[in-house]
Amino acid sequence: MLGADGPREVPLREALLGSHTFTELVPDMPTMLPVLLRQVLVPVVLDALGNVDDELWAELMDAGEFTAEQKQAISRYLDERLPRFGALDVDVPFGQVAGLEHPGGKVHPVSVLMPHVATGNNTPLWDARLASDPVPLPLGAAVRWMLHAQCWDTAAIKTAAVGDPQAKMGKTTGNRTGPLGRLGVVTLLGTTLFETIVLNMPQGVRTDGDRPQWDRPAMKPSWELRTPTGPLDLLTWQGRRVRLVPDEPDADGVVRVRWVVLSAGDRIDGPQPEDPHTCWTIRQDKNKGSIRYPRRHLPGLMGWQGLDSLLAIERNTAGYETSGLLVQTATATLTGDLRPDYPLRVATCGMVYGTQDAIVSDILTDEVSLPVAALRVDHAVRGSVVQVCEQARALARTVDHLAANLTRAVGGEPPARGKGQQPGTRLLHVLDPLVRRFLTGCQRNPADDELDQAHKAFEILAERATLAVAEDLLHRLPGTAFTGRTITKKEQGKTVTHTYQQASAERFFHSTVRKTLSHLYPQMAAAEETTA
């Protein structure tokens, strides 16, 4: 937790009751943030307070901390379940299966829970540790990584658990990634940990039988194929069966963990349930009708490049729909329960798996400021925010088009899309801080004239950056680009002649840039609309 005295570990009770005094969570890595919220903090509050509707949600956000009665309810809830939150409890260890064993007493190094640490035969050249001598983790850190594995673990073959009748030849196949591994996770961040918890609480009436994992019967070694009973079950889903193997306490009484038993966990039956922490892609199927798919984050893209799906409060023409939590937030802005200048931030994270989802190839994380006024379809901020993000992408495409035309002018062929280094990618990195600055400025809910001035200022800086990247391309050209070359080829059964020259490439580039920057060159944008 990050508080006034800096980052430090705190017990669960203190984290919840004093959540208004902490600025934010400080996870071991960014993908740990939604894990701690989903697996512990949010479900404890949801279960302790009962149904959370829009009225209670608004009261919590307005108060900025739990009331005395709510704190008593949370404390009473934790007291009643004290054994279920003990990581070393003999009968019901938290998030684990008591007595879980592998055939022959096999154990894995604790690094198997950590996607960024070497394990097995995946050992970096300069790693001084072997799998037979893992780094011991303090118990608290081991529990956090155990929860992380429940959410993000790879889909590799798992060593079977003793007593699992579904195992074959000591192994379990067909394992899926952890439930978050199939999502493009979107987490909402407030100004304090308390507000972050409230922002990530799904509203609605509890379904019968919906319970978090610590209120369910003690887990057995065998896994289940079942459907989540509700949000509490989904948030605390046990994607793996785990048992931490602690060392003996040291001289200071500190318990550390070097070994772990890890086997297959529960699998979700049927299509992906309505998870509140992801955006959606909606496609129409002739036989199945409307089908919803979790919208995954793409490697190489900044968080603001997916802003169109984050702002898709209602299903749009591109087939996007935003997360359930952002829909709640948008409703709160319409009803006045959330002020229009609230400094909301959105943390995005996801994992890219490789080789049949058996390894982690990449981890995608970002954090962007999201003006809550942009969640309102009728607000001017929304139009400017969407336009700025699209302008940045359009300028990158224009630079790539210029590079392709210049390459053809000197007798070459541009690389296929997605292959090689594109100059537009370099421009996006230059424009990235400009876009983020604009988004942060829009959180103040500026008046229309201030918004227009800010948008025009962005375009001035964006044009300057775009021309600088283009100049770099032009300075590297040989003299043959001036005369260019003519290519004759067949297109749709007709012979077509194309002439590529530096002058025509530059002329088209500058014209496209001016049409893109509508506030800086309104006459160009108006002419384009008239032509269209």
Coordinates of C-alpha atoms in Angstrom, one line a residue:
M1 CA 0.0 0.0 0.0
L2 CA 1.1 3.6 -0.7
G3 CA 0.4 5.9 2.2
A4 CA 1.7 9.1 3.7
D5 CA 4.7 7.2 5.1
G6 CA 5.5 5.5 1.8
P7 CA 4.8 2.0 0.5
R8 CA 4.4 -0.8 3.0
E9 CA 2.7 -4.1 3.6
V10 CA -0.4 -4.0 5.8
P11 CA -2.9 -6.7 7.0
L12 CA -6.2 -7.1 5.1
R13 CA -8.3 -5.5 7.9
E14 CA -6.1 -2.4 8.0
A15 CA -6.1 -2.2 4.2
L16 CA -9.9 -2.1 4.1
L17 CA -10.8 -0.1 7.2
G18 CA -8.0 2.5 6.4
S19 CA -8.4 2.4 2.6
H20 CA -9.2 6.1 2.5
T21 CA -5.7 6.9 4.0
F22 CA -3.9 5.0 1.2
T23 CA -3.3 6.5 -2.2
E24 CA -3.2 3.3 -4.1
L25 CA -2.0 -0.3 -4.2
V26 CA 1.7 -0.9 -5.0
P27 CA 1.6 -4.4 -6.6
D28 CA 4.7 -6.5 -7.3
M29 CA 3.9 -6.1 -11.0
P30 CA 1.1 -4.3 -12.8
T31 CA -0.8 -7.5 -13.6
M32 CA -1.1 -8.0 -9.8
L33 CA -3.4 -5.0 -9.4
P34 CA -6.6 -6.5 -10.7
V35 CA -5.7 -9.8 -8.9
L36 CA -5.7 -8.1 -5.4
L37 CA -8.9 -6.2 -6.2
R38 CA -10.8 -9.2 -7.6
Q39 CA -9.5 -12.0 -5.4
V40 CA -9.7 -10.2 -2.0
L41 CA -10.6 -6.5 -1.6
V42 CA -13.7 -6.1 -3.7
P43 CA -15.4 -9.4 -2.8
V44 CA -14.9 -8.9 0.9
V45 CA -16.6 -5.5 0.8
L46 CA -19.4 -6.8 -1.5
D47 CA -20.1 -9.7 0.7
A48 CA -19.8 -7.8 4.0
L49 CA -22.1 -4.9 2.9
G50 CA -24.6 -7.0 0.9
N51 CA -26.1 -5.7 -2.4
V52 CA -24.5 -2.6 -3.8
D53 CA -26.9 -0.5 -5.9
D54 CA -26.4 2.8 -7.5
E55 CA -27.6 4.7 -4.4
L56 CA -25.1 3.0 -2.1
W57 CA -22.4 3.4 -4.7
A58 CA -23.0 7.1 -4.8
E59 CA -23.1 7.4 -1.0
L60 CA -19.7 5.7 -0.8
M61 CA -18.1 7.8 -3.4
D62 CA -19.5 11.0 -1.8
A63 CA -18.3 10.0 1.7
G64 CA -14.8 9.0 0.7
E65 CA -14.5 6.3 3.3
F66 CA -16.6 3.6 5.0
T67 CA -19.0 4.7 7.7
A68 CA -18.5 3.5 11.3
E69 CA -21.3 1.0 10.7
Q70 CA -19.8 -0.3 7.5
K71 CA -16.4 -0.7 9.2
Q72 CA -18.0 -2.7 11.9
A73 CA -19.7 -4.9 9.3
I74 CA -16.4 -5.5 7.5
S75 CA -14.6 -6.3 10.8
R76 CA -17.3 -8.6 11.9
Y77 CA -17.2 -10.3 8.5
L78 CA -13.5 -10.9 8.8
D79 CA -13.7 -12.1 12.4
E80 CA -16.3 -14.7 11.4
R81 CA -14.1 -16.1 8.7
L82 CA -10.8 -15.7 10.4
P83 CA -9.6 -19.3 9.8
R84 CA -10.4 -19.1 6.1
F85 CA -8.0 -16.2 5.7
G86 CA -5.1 -17.9 7.3
A87 CA -2.5 -19.0 4.7
L88 CA -1.1 -21.6 7.0
D89 CA -4.4 -23.0 8.4
V90 CA -4.2 -26.8 8.5
D91 CA -7.7 -27.5 7.4
V92 CA -8.7 -24.6 5.1
P93 CA -5.6 -22.6 4.1
F94 CA -6.5 -19.4 2.2
G95 CA -6.9 -20.0 -1.6
Q96 CA -5.3 -23.5 -1.3
V97 CA -6.1 -27.1 -0.9
A98 CA -5.1 -28.6 2.4
G99 CA -2.8 -31.7 1.9
L100 CA -2.5 -31.3 -1.8
E101 CA 0.2 -33.6 -3.2
H102 CA 1.8 -34.6 -6.4
P103 CA 2.7 -38.2 -7.1
G104 CA 5.9 -39.1 -5.5
G105 CA 5.9 -36.0 -3.3
K106 CA 7.0 -33.8 -6.2
V107 CA 7.1 -30.1 -5.5
H108 CA 7.7 -27.1 -7.8
P109 CA 9.9 -24.1 -7.1
V110 CA 7.8 -21.1 -6.0
S111 CA 9.0 -19.3 -9.2
V112 CA 6.4 -21.4 -11.1
L113 CA 3.9 -18.9 -9.8
M114 CA 5.8 -15.9 -11.2
P115 CA 5.7 -15.4 -14.9
H116 CA 8.8 -13.2 -15.0
V117 CA 11.2 -15.5 -13.1
A118 CA 13.0 -18.5 -14.6
T119 CA 11.7 -21.9 -13.9
G120 CA 12.2 -25.5 -15.3
N121 CA 14.3 -25.5 -18.4
N122 CA 13.5 -21.9 -19.1
T123 CA 16.6 -20.5 -17.4
P124 CA 18.2 -17.3 -18.6
L125 CA 22.0 -17.4 -19.3
W126 CA 22.9 -15.0 -16.5
D127 CA 20.5 -16.3 -13.9
A128 CA 22.6 -17.4 -10.9
R129 CA 19.7 -19.5 -9.5
L130 CA 18.7 -23.0 -10.5
A131 CA 15.2 -24.6 -10.2
S132 CA 16.6 -26.8 -7.4
D133 CA 17.5 -23.7 -5.4
P134 CA 14.7 -21.2 -5.7
V135 CA 14.6 -17.8 -4.1
P136 CA 12.6 -18.0 -0.9
L137 CA 9.6 -15.6 -0.7
P138 CA 8.1 -14.1 2.4
L139 CA 4.7 -15.7 3.1
G140 CA 2.8 -12.6 2.2
A141 CA 4.5 -12.3 -1.2
A142 CA 4.0 -16.1 -1.8
V143 CA 0.2 -15.7 -1.2
R144 CA 0.0 -12.8 -3.6
W145 CA 1.8 -14.8 -6.3
M146 CA -0.4 -17.7 -5.6
L147 CA -3.5 -15.5 -6.3
H148 CA -1.7 -14.2 -9.4
A149 CA -1.4 -17.7 -10.7
Q150 CA -5.1 -18.3 -10.0
C151 CA -5.8 -15.5 -12.5
W152 CA -3.0 -15.5 -15.0
D153 CA -1.3 -19.0 -15.1
T154 CA -0.4 -20.5 -18.4
A155 CA -2.3 -23.3 -20.1
A156 CA 0.6 -25.8 -20.0
I157 CA 0.2 -29.5 -18.9
K158 CA 0.0 -29.6 -15.2
T159 CA 1.3 -32.3 -12.9
A160 CA -1.7 -34.2 -11.5
A161 CA -2.8 -34.0 -7.9
V162 CA -3.0 -37.2 -5.9
G163 CA -6.7 -38.0 -5.6
D164 CA -7.8 -36.4 -8.9
P165 CA -9.7 -39.1 -10.8
Q166 CA -9.5 -37.0 -14.0
A167 CA -5.7 -37.2 -14.2
K168 CA -4.1 -39.5 -16.8
M169 CA -0.5 -40.9 -16.4
G170 CA 0.2 -38.4 -13.6
K171 CA -0.7 -35.3 -15.7
T172 CA -3.7 -33.1 -16.5
T173 CA -4.1 -31.9 -20.0
G174 CA -6.5 -29.5 -21.6
N175 CA -5.8 -26.8 -19.0
R176 CA -6.8 -23.3 -20.0
T177 CA -5.1 -20.1 -19.0
G178 CA -6.2 -18.4 -15.8
P179 CA -9.5 -16.5 -16.3
L180 CA -7.8 -13.1 -16.7
G181 CA -5.6 -14.5 -19.4
R182 CA -8.5 -14.5 -21.8
L183 CA -9.4 -10.9 -21.2
G184 CA -8.1 -7.4 -21.9
V185 CA -8.3 -6.3 -18.3
V186 CA -9.6 -2.8 -17.6
T187 CA -9.2 -1.6 -13.9
L188 CA -10.6 1.8 -12.7
L189 CA -8.4 3.9 -10.4
G190 CA -9.5 6.6 -8.0
T191 CA -7.7 9.1 -5.9
T192 CA -7.5 6.7 -2.9
L193 CA -7.6 3.0 -2.4
F194 CA -11.1 3.3 -1.0
E195 CA -12.4 5.0 -4.2
T196 CA -10.6 2.4 -6.3
I197 CA -12.4 -0.4 -4.5
V198 CA -15.7 1.3 -4.9
L199 CA -15.1 2.0 -8.6
N200 CA -14.4 -1.7 -9.2
M201 CA -17.4 -3.0 -7.3
P202 CA -20.1 -4.4 -9.7
Q203 CA -23.6 -3.2 -8.8
G204 CA -26.6 -5.5 -8.8
V205 CA -28.6 -7.9 -6.8
R206 CA -26.8 -11.0 -5.4
T207 CA -27.9 -14.3 -7.0
D208 CA -28.8 -17.2 -4.8
G209 CA -25.8 -19.3 -3.9
D210 CA -23.2 -16.8 -5.1
R211 CA -20.3 -16.9 -2.6
P212 CA -16.6 -16.1 -2.7
Q213 CA -14.1 -19.0 -2.6
W214 CA -13.6 -18.7 1.2
D215 CA -17.3 -19.3 1.8
R216 CA -17.5 -22.3 -0.4
P217 CA -16.7 -25.8 0.9
A218 CA -13.0 -26.6 1.3
M219 CA -11.6 -27.4 -2.1
K220 CA -10.7 -31.0 -3.1
P221 CA -7.7 -32.1 -5.3
S222 CA -10.1 -32.7 -8.2
W223 CA -11.1 -29.8 -10.4
E224 CA -14.6 -29.0 -11.7
L225 CA -16.1 -27.8 -14.9
R226 CA -18.9 -25.5 -13.9
T227 CA -20.6 -22.1 -14.4
P228 CA -19.9 -19.2 -12.0
T229 CA -22.9 -18.7 -9.7
G230 CA -22.5 -14.9 -9.7
P231 CA -20.0 -12.0 -9.5
L232 CA -18.5 -13.1 -6.1
D233 CA -17.8 -16.6 -7.5
L234 CA -16.3 -15.2 -10.7
L235 CA -14.1 -12.6 -9.0
T236 CA -12.6 -15.2 -6.7
W237 CA -12.5 -18.0 -9.3
Q238 CA -10.0 -20.8 -8.4
G239 CA -8.2 -21.4 -11.7
R240 CA -5.6 -23.6 -10.1
R241 CA -5.3 -26.0 -7.1
V242 CA -2.4 -24.8 -5.0
R243 CA -0.6 -25.6 -1.8
L244 CA 2.3 -23.5 -0.5
V245 CA 5.0 -25.5 1.2
P246 CA 6.5 -23.2 3.9
D247 CA 10.0 -23.4 5.4
E248 CA 10.5 -23.5 9.2
P249 CA 10.3 -20.0 10.7
D250 CA 13.7 -18.3 10.9
A251 CA 15.2 -16.8 14.1
D252 CA 13.0 -13.7 13.7
G253 CA 9.9 -15.8 13.3
V254 CA 9.6 -15.0 9.6
V255 CA 8.0 -17.7 7.4
R256 CA 9.3 -18.1 3.9
V257 CA 8.1 -20.3 1.0
R258 CA 10.4 -21.9 -1.6
W259 CA 8.3 -24.8 -2.8
V260 CA 4.7 -25.1 -4.0
V261 CA 2.3 -27.8 -5.2
L262 CA 0.4 -26.6 -8.4
S263 CA -2.2 -28.6 -10.3
A264 CA -5.2 -28.0 -12.5
G265 CA -8.1 -25.9 -11.3
D266 CA -11.7 -25.2 -12.1
R267 CA -12.7 -24.5 -15.7
I268 CA -15.6 -22.2 -16.7
D269 CA -18.3 -24.1 -18.6
G270 CA -19.8 -22.4 -21.6
P271 CA -19.1 -19.0 -23.1
Q272 CA -17.2 -16.2 -21.2
P273 CA -19.4 -14.9 -18.5
E274 CA -20.2 -11.2 -18.1
D275 CA -16.9 -10.1 -16.5
P276 CA -17.0 -6.5 -15.3
H277 CA -13.3 -5.9 -16.0
T278 CA -13.1 -6.2 -19.8
C279 CA -14.5 -4.5 -22.9
W280 CA -16.3 -6.6 -25.5
T281 CA -16.4 -7.2 -29.2
I282 CA -19.9 -8.1 -30.5
R283 CA -20.3 -10.0 -33.7
Q284 CA -23.4 -11.3 -35.5
D285 CA -23.7 -14.9 -36.4
K286 CA -26.3 -16.3 -38.7
N287 CA -27.1 -19.2 -36.5
K288 CA -26.1 -18.0 -33.0
G289 CA -27.2 -14.4 -33.3
S290 CA -25.2 -11.8 -31.3
I291 CA -22.0 -13.2 -29.8
R292 CA -19.8 -11.3 -27.3
Y293 CA -16.1 -11.8 -27.1
P294 CA -13.7 -10.3 -24.5
R295 CA -11.7 -7.6 -26.3
R296 CA -8.0 -8.4 -25.8
H297 CA -5.3 -5.7 -25.7
L298 CA -2.9 -5.7 -28.7
P299 CA 0.9 -5.6 -28.4
G300 CA 2.5 -2.4 -29.3
L301 CA -0.5 -0.2 -28.7
M302 CA -0.8 2.5 -26.1
G303 CA -3.9 2.5 -23.8
W304 CA -5.4 5.6 -25.5
Q305 CA -5.3 3.8 -28.9
G306 CA -8.2 1.7 -27.6
L307 CA -10.1 4.6 -26.3
D308 CA -12.9 4.1 -28.8
S309 CA -13.8 0.8 -27.1
L310 CA -13.5 2.2 -23.6
L311 CA -16.0 4.9 -24.5
A312 CA -18.4 2.6 -26.2
I313 CA -21.1 3.0 -23.5
E314 CA -23.7 1.9 -26.0
R315 CA -22.9 -0.7 -28.6
N316 CA -21.4 1.2 -31.5
T317 CA -21.2 0.6 -35.3
A318 CA -17.8 -1.0 -35.0
G319 CA -19.2 -3.7 -32.7
Y320 CA -17.6 -2.6 -29.4
E321 CA -19.0 -2.4 -25.9
T322 CA -17.2 -1.0 -22.9
S323 CA -16.8 -2.8 -19.5
G324 CA -19.6 -3.0 -17.1
L325 CA -17.7 -0.9 -14.6
L326 CA -17.4 2.0 -17.0
V327 CA -21.1 1.7 -17.8
Q328 CA -21.7 2.2 -14.1
T329 CA -19.4 5.2 -14.0
A330 CA -21.1 6.7 -17.1
T331 CA -24.5 6.3 -15.4
A332 CA -23.1 8.0 -12.3
T333 CA -22.0 11.0 -14.4
L334 CA -25.4 11.3 -16.0
T335 CA -27.2 11.3 -12.6
G336 CA -24.8 13.7 -11.1
D337 CA -23.5 11.1 -8.6
L338 CA -19.9 11.5 -10.0
R339 CA -18.7 15.0 -10.6
P340 CA -17.6 15.8 -14.2
D341 CA -14.1 16.8 -13.2
Y342 CA -13.3 13.6 -11.2
P343 CA -9.7 12.5 -12.0
L344 CA -10.5 9.0 -13.2
R345 CA -7.6 6.8 -14.4
V346 CA -7.8 3.5 -16.3
A347 CA -5.2 0.8 -15.9
T348 CA -5.1 -1.8 -18.7
C349 CA -3.2 -5.0 -18.6
G350 CA -3.1 -8.3 -20.4
M351 CA -0.8 -11.2 -21.2
V352 CA 0.3 -12.6 -24.5
Y353 CA 0.8 -16.3 -24.4
G354 CA 2.8 -18.4 -26.9
T355 CA 3.3 -22.1 -27.9
Q356 CA -0.2 -23.2 -27.2
D357 CA -0.6 -20.8 -24.4
A358 CA 2.1 -22.7 -22.4
I359 CA 4.5 -19.8 -22.0
V360 CA 4.2 -16.0 -21.4
S361 CA 5.5 -14.1 -24.4
D362 CA 4.7 -10.6 -23.3
I363 CA 3.0 -8.6 -20.6
L364 CA 1.0 -5.5 -21.7
T365 CA 0.3 -2.7 -19.2
D366 CA -0.6 0.9 -19.4
E367 CA -2.4 3.6 -17.5
V368 CA -4.3 6.6 -19.0
S369 CA -6.3 9.5 -17.7
L370 CA -10.0 9.2 -18.7
P371 CA -12.2 12.3 -18.5
V372 CA -15.5 11.2 -17.1
A373 CA -17.2 13.8 -19.1
A374 CA -16.1 11.8 -22.2
L375 CA -18.4 9.0 -21.0
R376 CA -21.4 11.2 -21.8
V377 CA -22.4 10.9 -25.5
D378 CA -23.8 14.4 -25.5
H379 CA -20.7 16.1 -24.0
A380 CA -18.2 18.1 -26.2
V381 CA -15.2 16.6 -24.3
R382 CA -16.1 13.2 -25.7
G383 CA -15.9 14.4 -29.3
S384 CA -12.6 16.1 -28.8
V385 CA -11.0 13.2 -26.9
V386 CA -12.1 10.7 -29.6
Q387 CA -10.9 13.1 -32.4
V388 CA -7.5 13.7 -30.8
C389 CA -6.8 10.0 -30.5
E390 CA -7.9 9.4 -34.1
Q391 CA -5.8 12.3 -35.4
A392 CA -2.7 10.8 -33.8
R393 CA -3.4 7.5 -35.4
A394 CA -4.2 9.2 -38.8
L395 CA -0.9 11.2 -38.7
A396 CA 1.0 8.0 -38.1
R397 CA -0.7 6.4 -41.1
T398 CA 0.1 9.4 -43.2
V399 CA 3.8 9.2 -42.3
D400 CA 3.8 5.5 -43.2
H401 CA 2.1 6.3 -46.5
L402 CA 4.8 8.9 -47.3
A403 CA 7.5 6.4 -46.5
A404 CA 5.9 3.9 -48.8
N405 CA 5.6 6.3 -51.7
L406 CA 9.2 7.5 -51.2
T407 CA 10.4 3.9 -51.2
R408 CA 8.6 3.3 -54.5
A409 CA 10.1 6.5 -56.0
V410 CA 13.6 5.2 -55.5
G411 CA 12.8 1.7 -57.0
G412 CA 12.1 -0.3 -53.9
E413 CA 9.0 -1.9 -52.4
P414 CA 7.7 -0.9 -49.0
P415 CA 7.5 -3.7 -46.3
A416 CA 4.2 -5.4 -45.8
R417 CA 2.0 -4.0 -43.1
G418 CA 3.1 -5.1 -39.7
K419 CA 6.6 -6.1 -40.9
G420 CA 9.7 -4.1 -40.1
Q421 CA 10.1 -0.8 -38.3
Q422 CA 7.5 1.8 -39.5
P423 CA 8.1 5.5 -39.2
G424 CA 4.5 6.0 -38.1
T425 CA 5.3 4.0 -34.9
R426 CA 8.1 6.4 -34.1
L427 CA 5.7 9.3 -34.5
L428 CA 3.2 7.6 -32.2
H429 CA 5.8 7.5 -29.5
V430 CA 6.5 11.2 -30.0
L431 CA 2.7 12.0 -29.9
D432 CA 2.1 9.8 -26.9
P433 CA 2.9 12.4 -24.2
L434 CA 0.9 15.1 -26.2
V435 CA -2.2 12.9 -26.2
R436 CA -1.9 12.0 -22.5
R437 CA -1.5 15.7 -21.6
F438 CA -4.6 16.5 -23.6
L439 CA -6.6 13.7 -21.8
T440 CA -5.4 14.9 -18.4
G441 CA -6.3 18.5 -19.2
C442 CA -9.8 17.4 -20.3
Q443 CA -10.4 15.9 -16.8
R444 CA -11.0 19.5 -15.6
N445 CA -14.2 19.5 -17.6
P446 CA -13.1 22.7 -19.6
A447 CA -15.6 25.1 -21.2
D448 CA -16.1 24.8 -24.9
D449 CA -13.8 27.7 -25.8
E450 CA -11.0 26.3 -23.5
L451 CA -11.5 22.9 -25.1
D452 CA -11.1 24.3 -28.6
Q453 CA -7.9 26.2 -27.6
A454 CA -6.5 23.0 -26.1
H455 CA -7.4 21.0 -29.2
K456 CA -5.7 23.6 -31.4
A457 CA -2.6 23.6 -29.2
F458 CA -2.4 19.8 -29.6
E459 CA -2.7 20.1 -33.3
I460 CA 0.1 22.7 -33.5
L461 CA 2.5 20.4 -31.6
A462 CA 1.3 17.3 -33.4
E463 CA 2.0 19.0 -36.8
R464 CA 5.4 20.0 -35.7
A465 CA 6.3 16.4 -34.6
T466 CA 4.8 14.9 -37.8
L467 CA 6.8 17.3 -40.1
A468 CA 10.0 16.5 -38.1
V469 CA 9.6 12.8 -38.7
A470 CA 8.8 13.4 -42.4
E471 CA 11.9 15.7 -42.8
D472 CA 14.1 12.9 -41.4
L473 CA 12.7 10.6 -44.2
L474 CA 13.3 13.2 -46.9
H475 CA 16.9 13.9 -45.8
R476 CA 17.9 10.3 -46.4
L477 CA 16.6 10.2 -50.0
P478 CA 19.0 9.7 -52.9
G479 CA 18.8 12.0 -55.9
T480 CA 16.8 9.4 -58.0
A481 CA 13.7 10.1 -55.8
F482 CA 13.4 13.5 -57.6
T483 CA 12.9 11.9 -61.1
G484 CA 11.1 9.0 -59.6
R485 CA 9.9 6.0 -61.5
T486 CA 6.8 4.8 -63.4
I487 CA 5.2 1.4 -62.8
T488 CA 2.7 -0.3 -65.1
K489 CA 0.6 -3.1 -63.8
K490 CA -2.8 -4.7 -64.2
E491 CA -5.5 -3.9 -61.7
Q492 CA -9.0 -5.5 -62.1
G493 CA -8.2 -6.5 -65.7
K494 CA -7.0 -3.1 -66.7
T495 CA -3.5 -1.7 -67.4
V496 CA -2.8 1.1 -65.0
T497 CA 0.3 3.4 -64.8
H498 CA 1.5 4.9 -61.6
T499 CA 4.3 7.5 -61.3
Y500 CA 6.0 7.8 -57.9
Q501 CA 8.1 11.0 -57.3
Q502 CA 9.3 12.8 -54.3
A503 CA 7.4 15.9 -55.2
S504 CA 4.0 14.2 -55.6
A505 CA 4.6 12.2 -52.4
E506 CA 5.3 15.3 -50.4
R507 CA 2.4 17.2 -51.9
F508 CA 0.0 14.3 -51.0
F509 CA 1.5 14.1 -47.5
H510 CA 1.1 17.8 -46.7
S511 CA -2.4 17.8 -48.0
T512 CA -3.4 14.8 -45.9
V513 CA -1.9 16.4 -42.8
R514 CA -3.8 19.6 -43.2
K515 CA -7.1 17.7 -43.8
T516 CA -6.4 15.7 -40.6
L517 CA -5.8 18.8 -38.4
S518 CA -9.3 20.3 -38.6
H519 CA -8.9 22.9 -35.9
L520 CA -5.6 24.2 -37.4
Y521 CA -6.8 24.1 -41.0
P522 CA -10.6 24.4 -40.8
Q523 CA -10.9 25.3 -44.5
M524 CA -9.2 22.1 -45.6
A525 CA -11.5 20.0 -43.4
A526 CA -14.6 21.9 -44.7
A527 CA -13.5 21.3 -48.3
E528 CA -13.1 17.6 -47.6
E529 CA -16.6 17.3 -46.1
T530 CA -18.0 19.2 -49.1
T531 CA -16.2 16.8 -51.5
A532 CA -17.4 13.8 -49.6

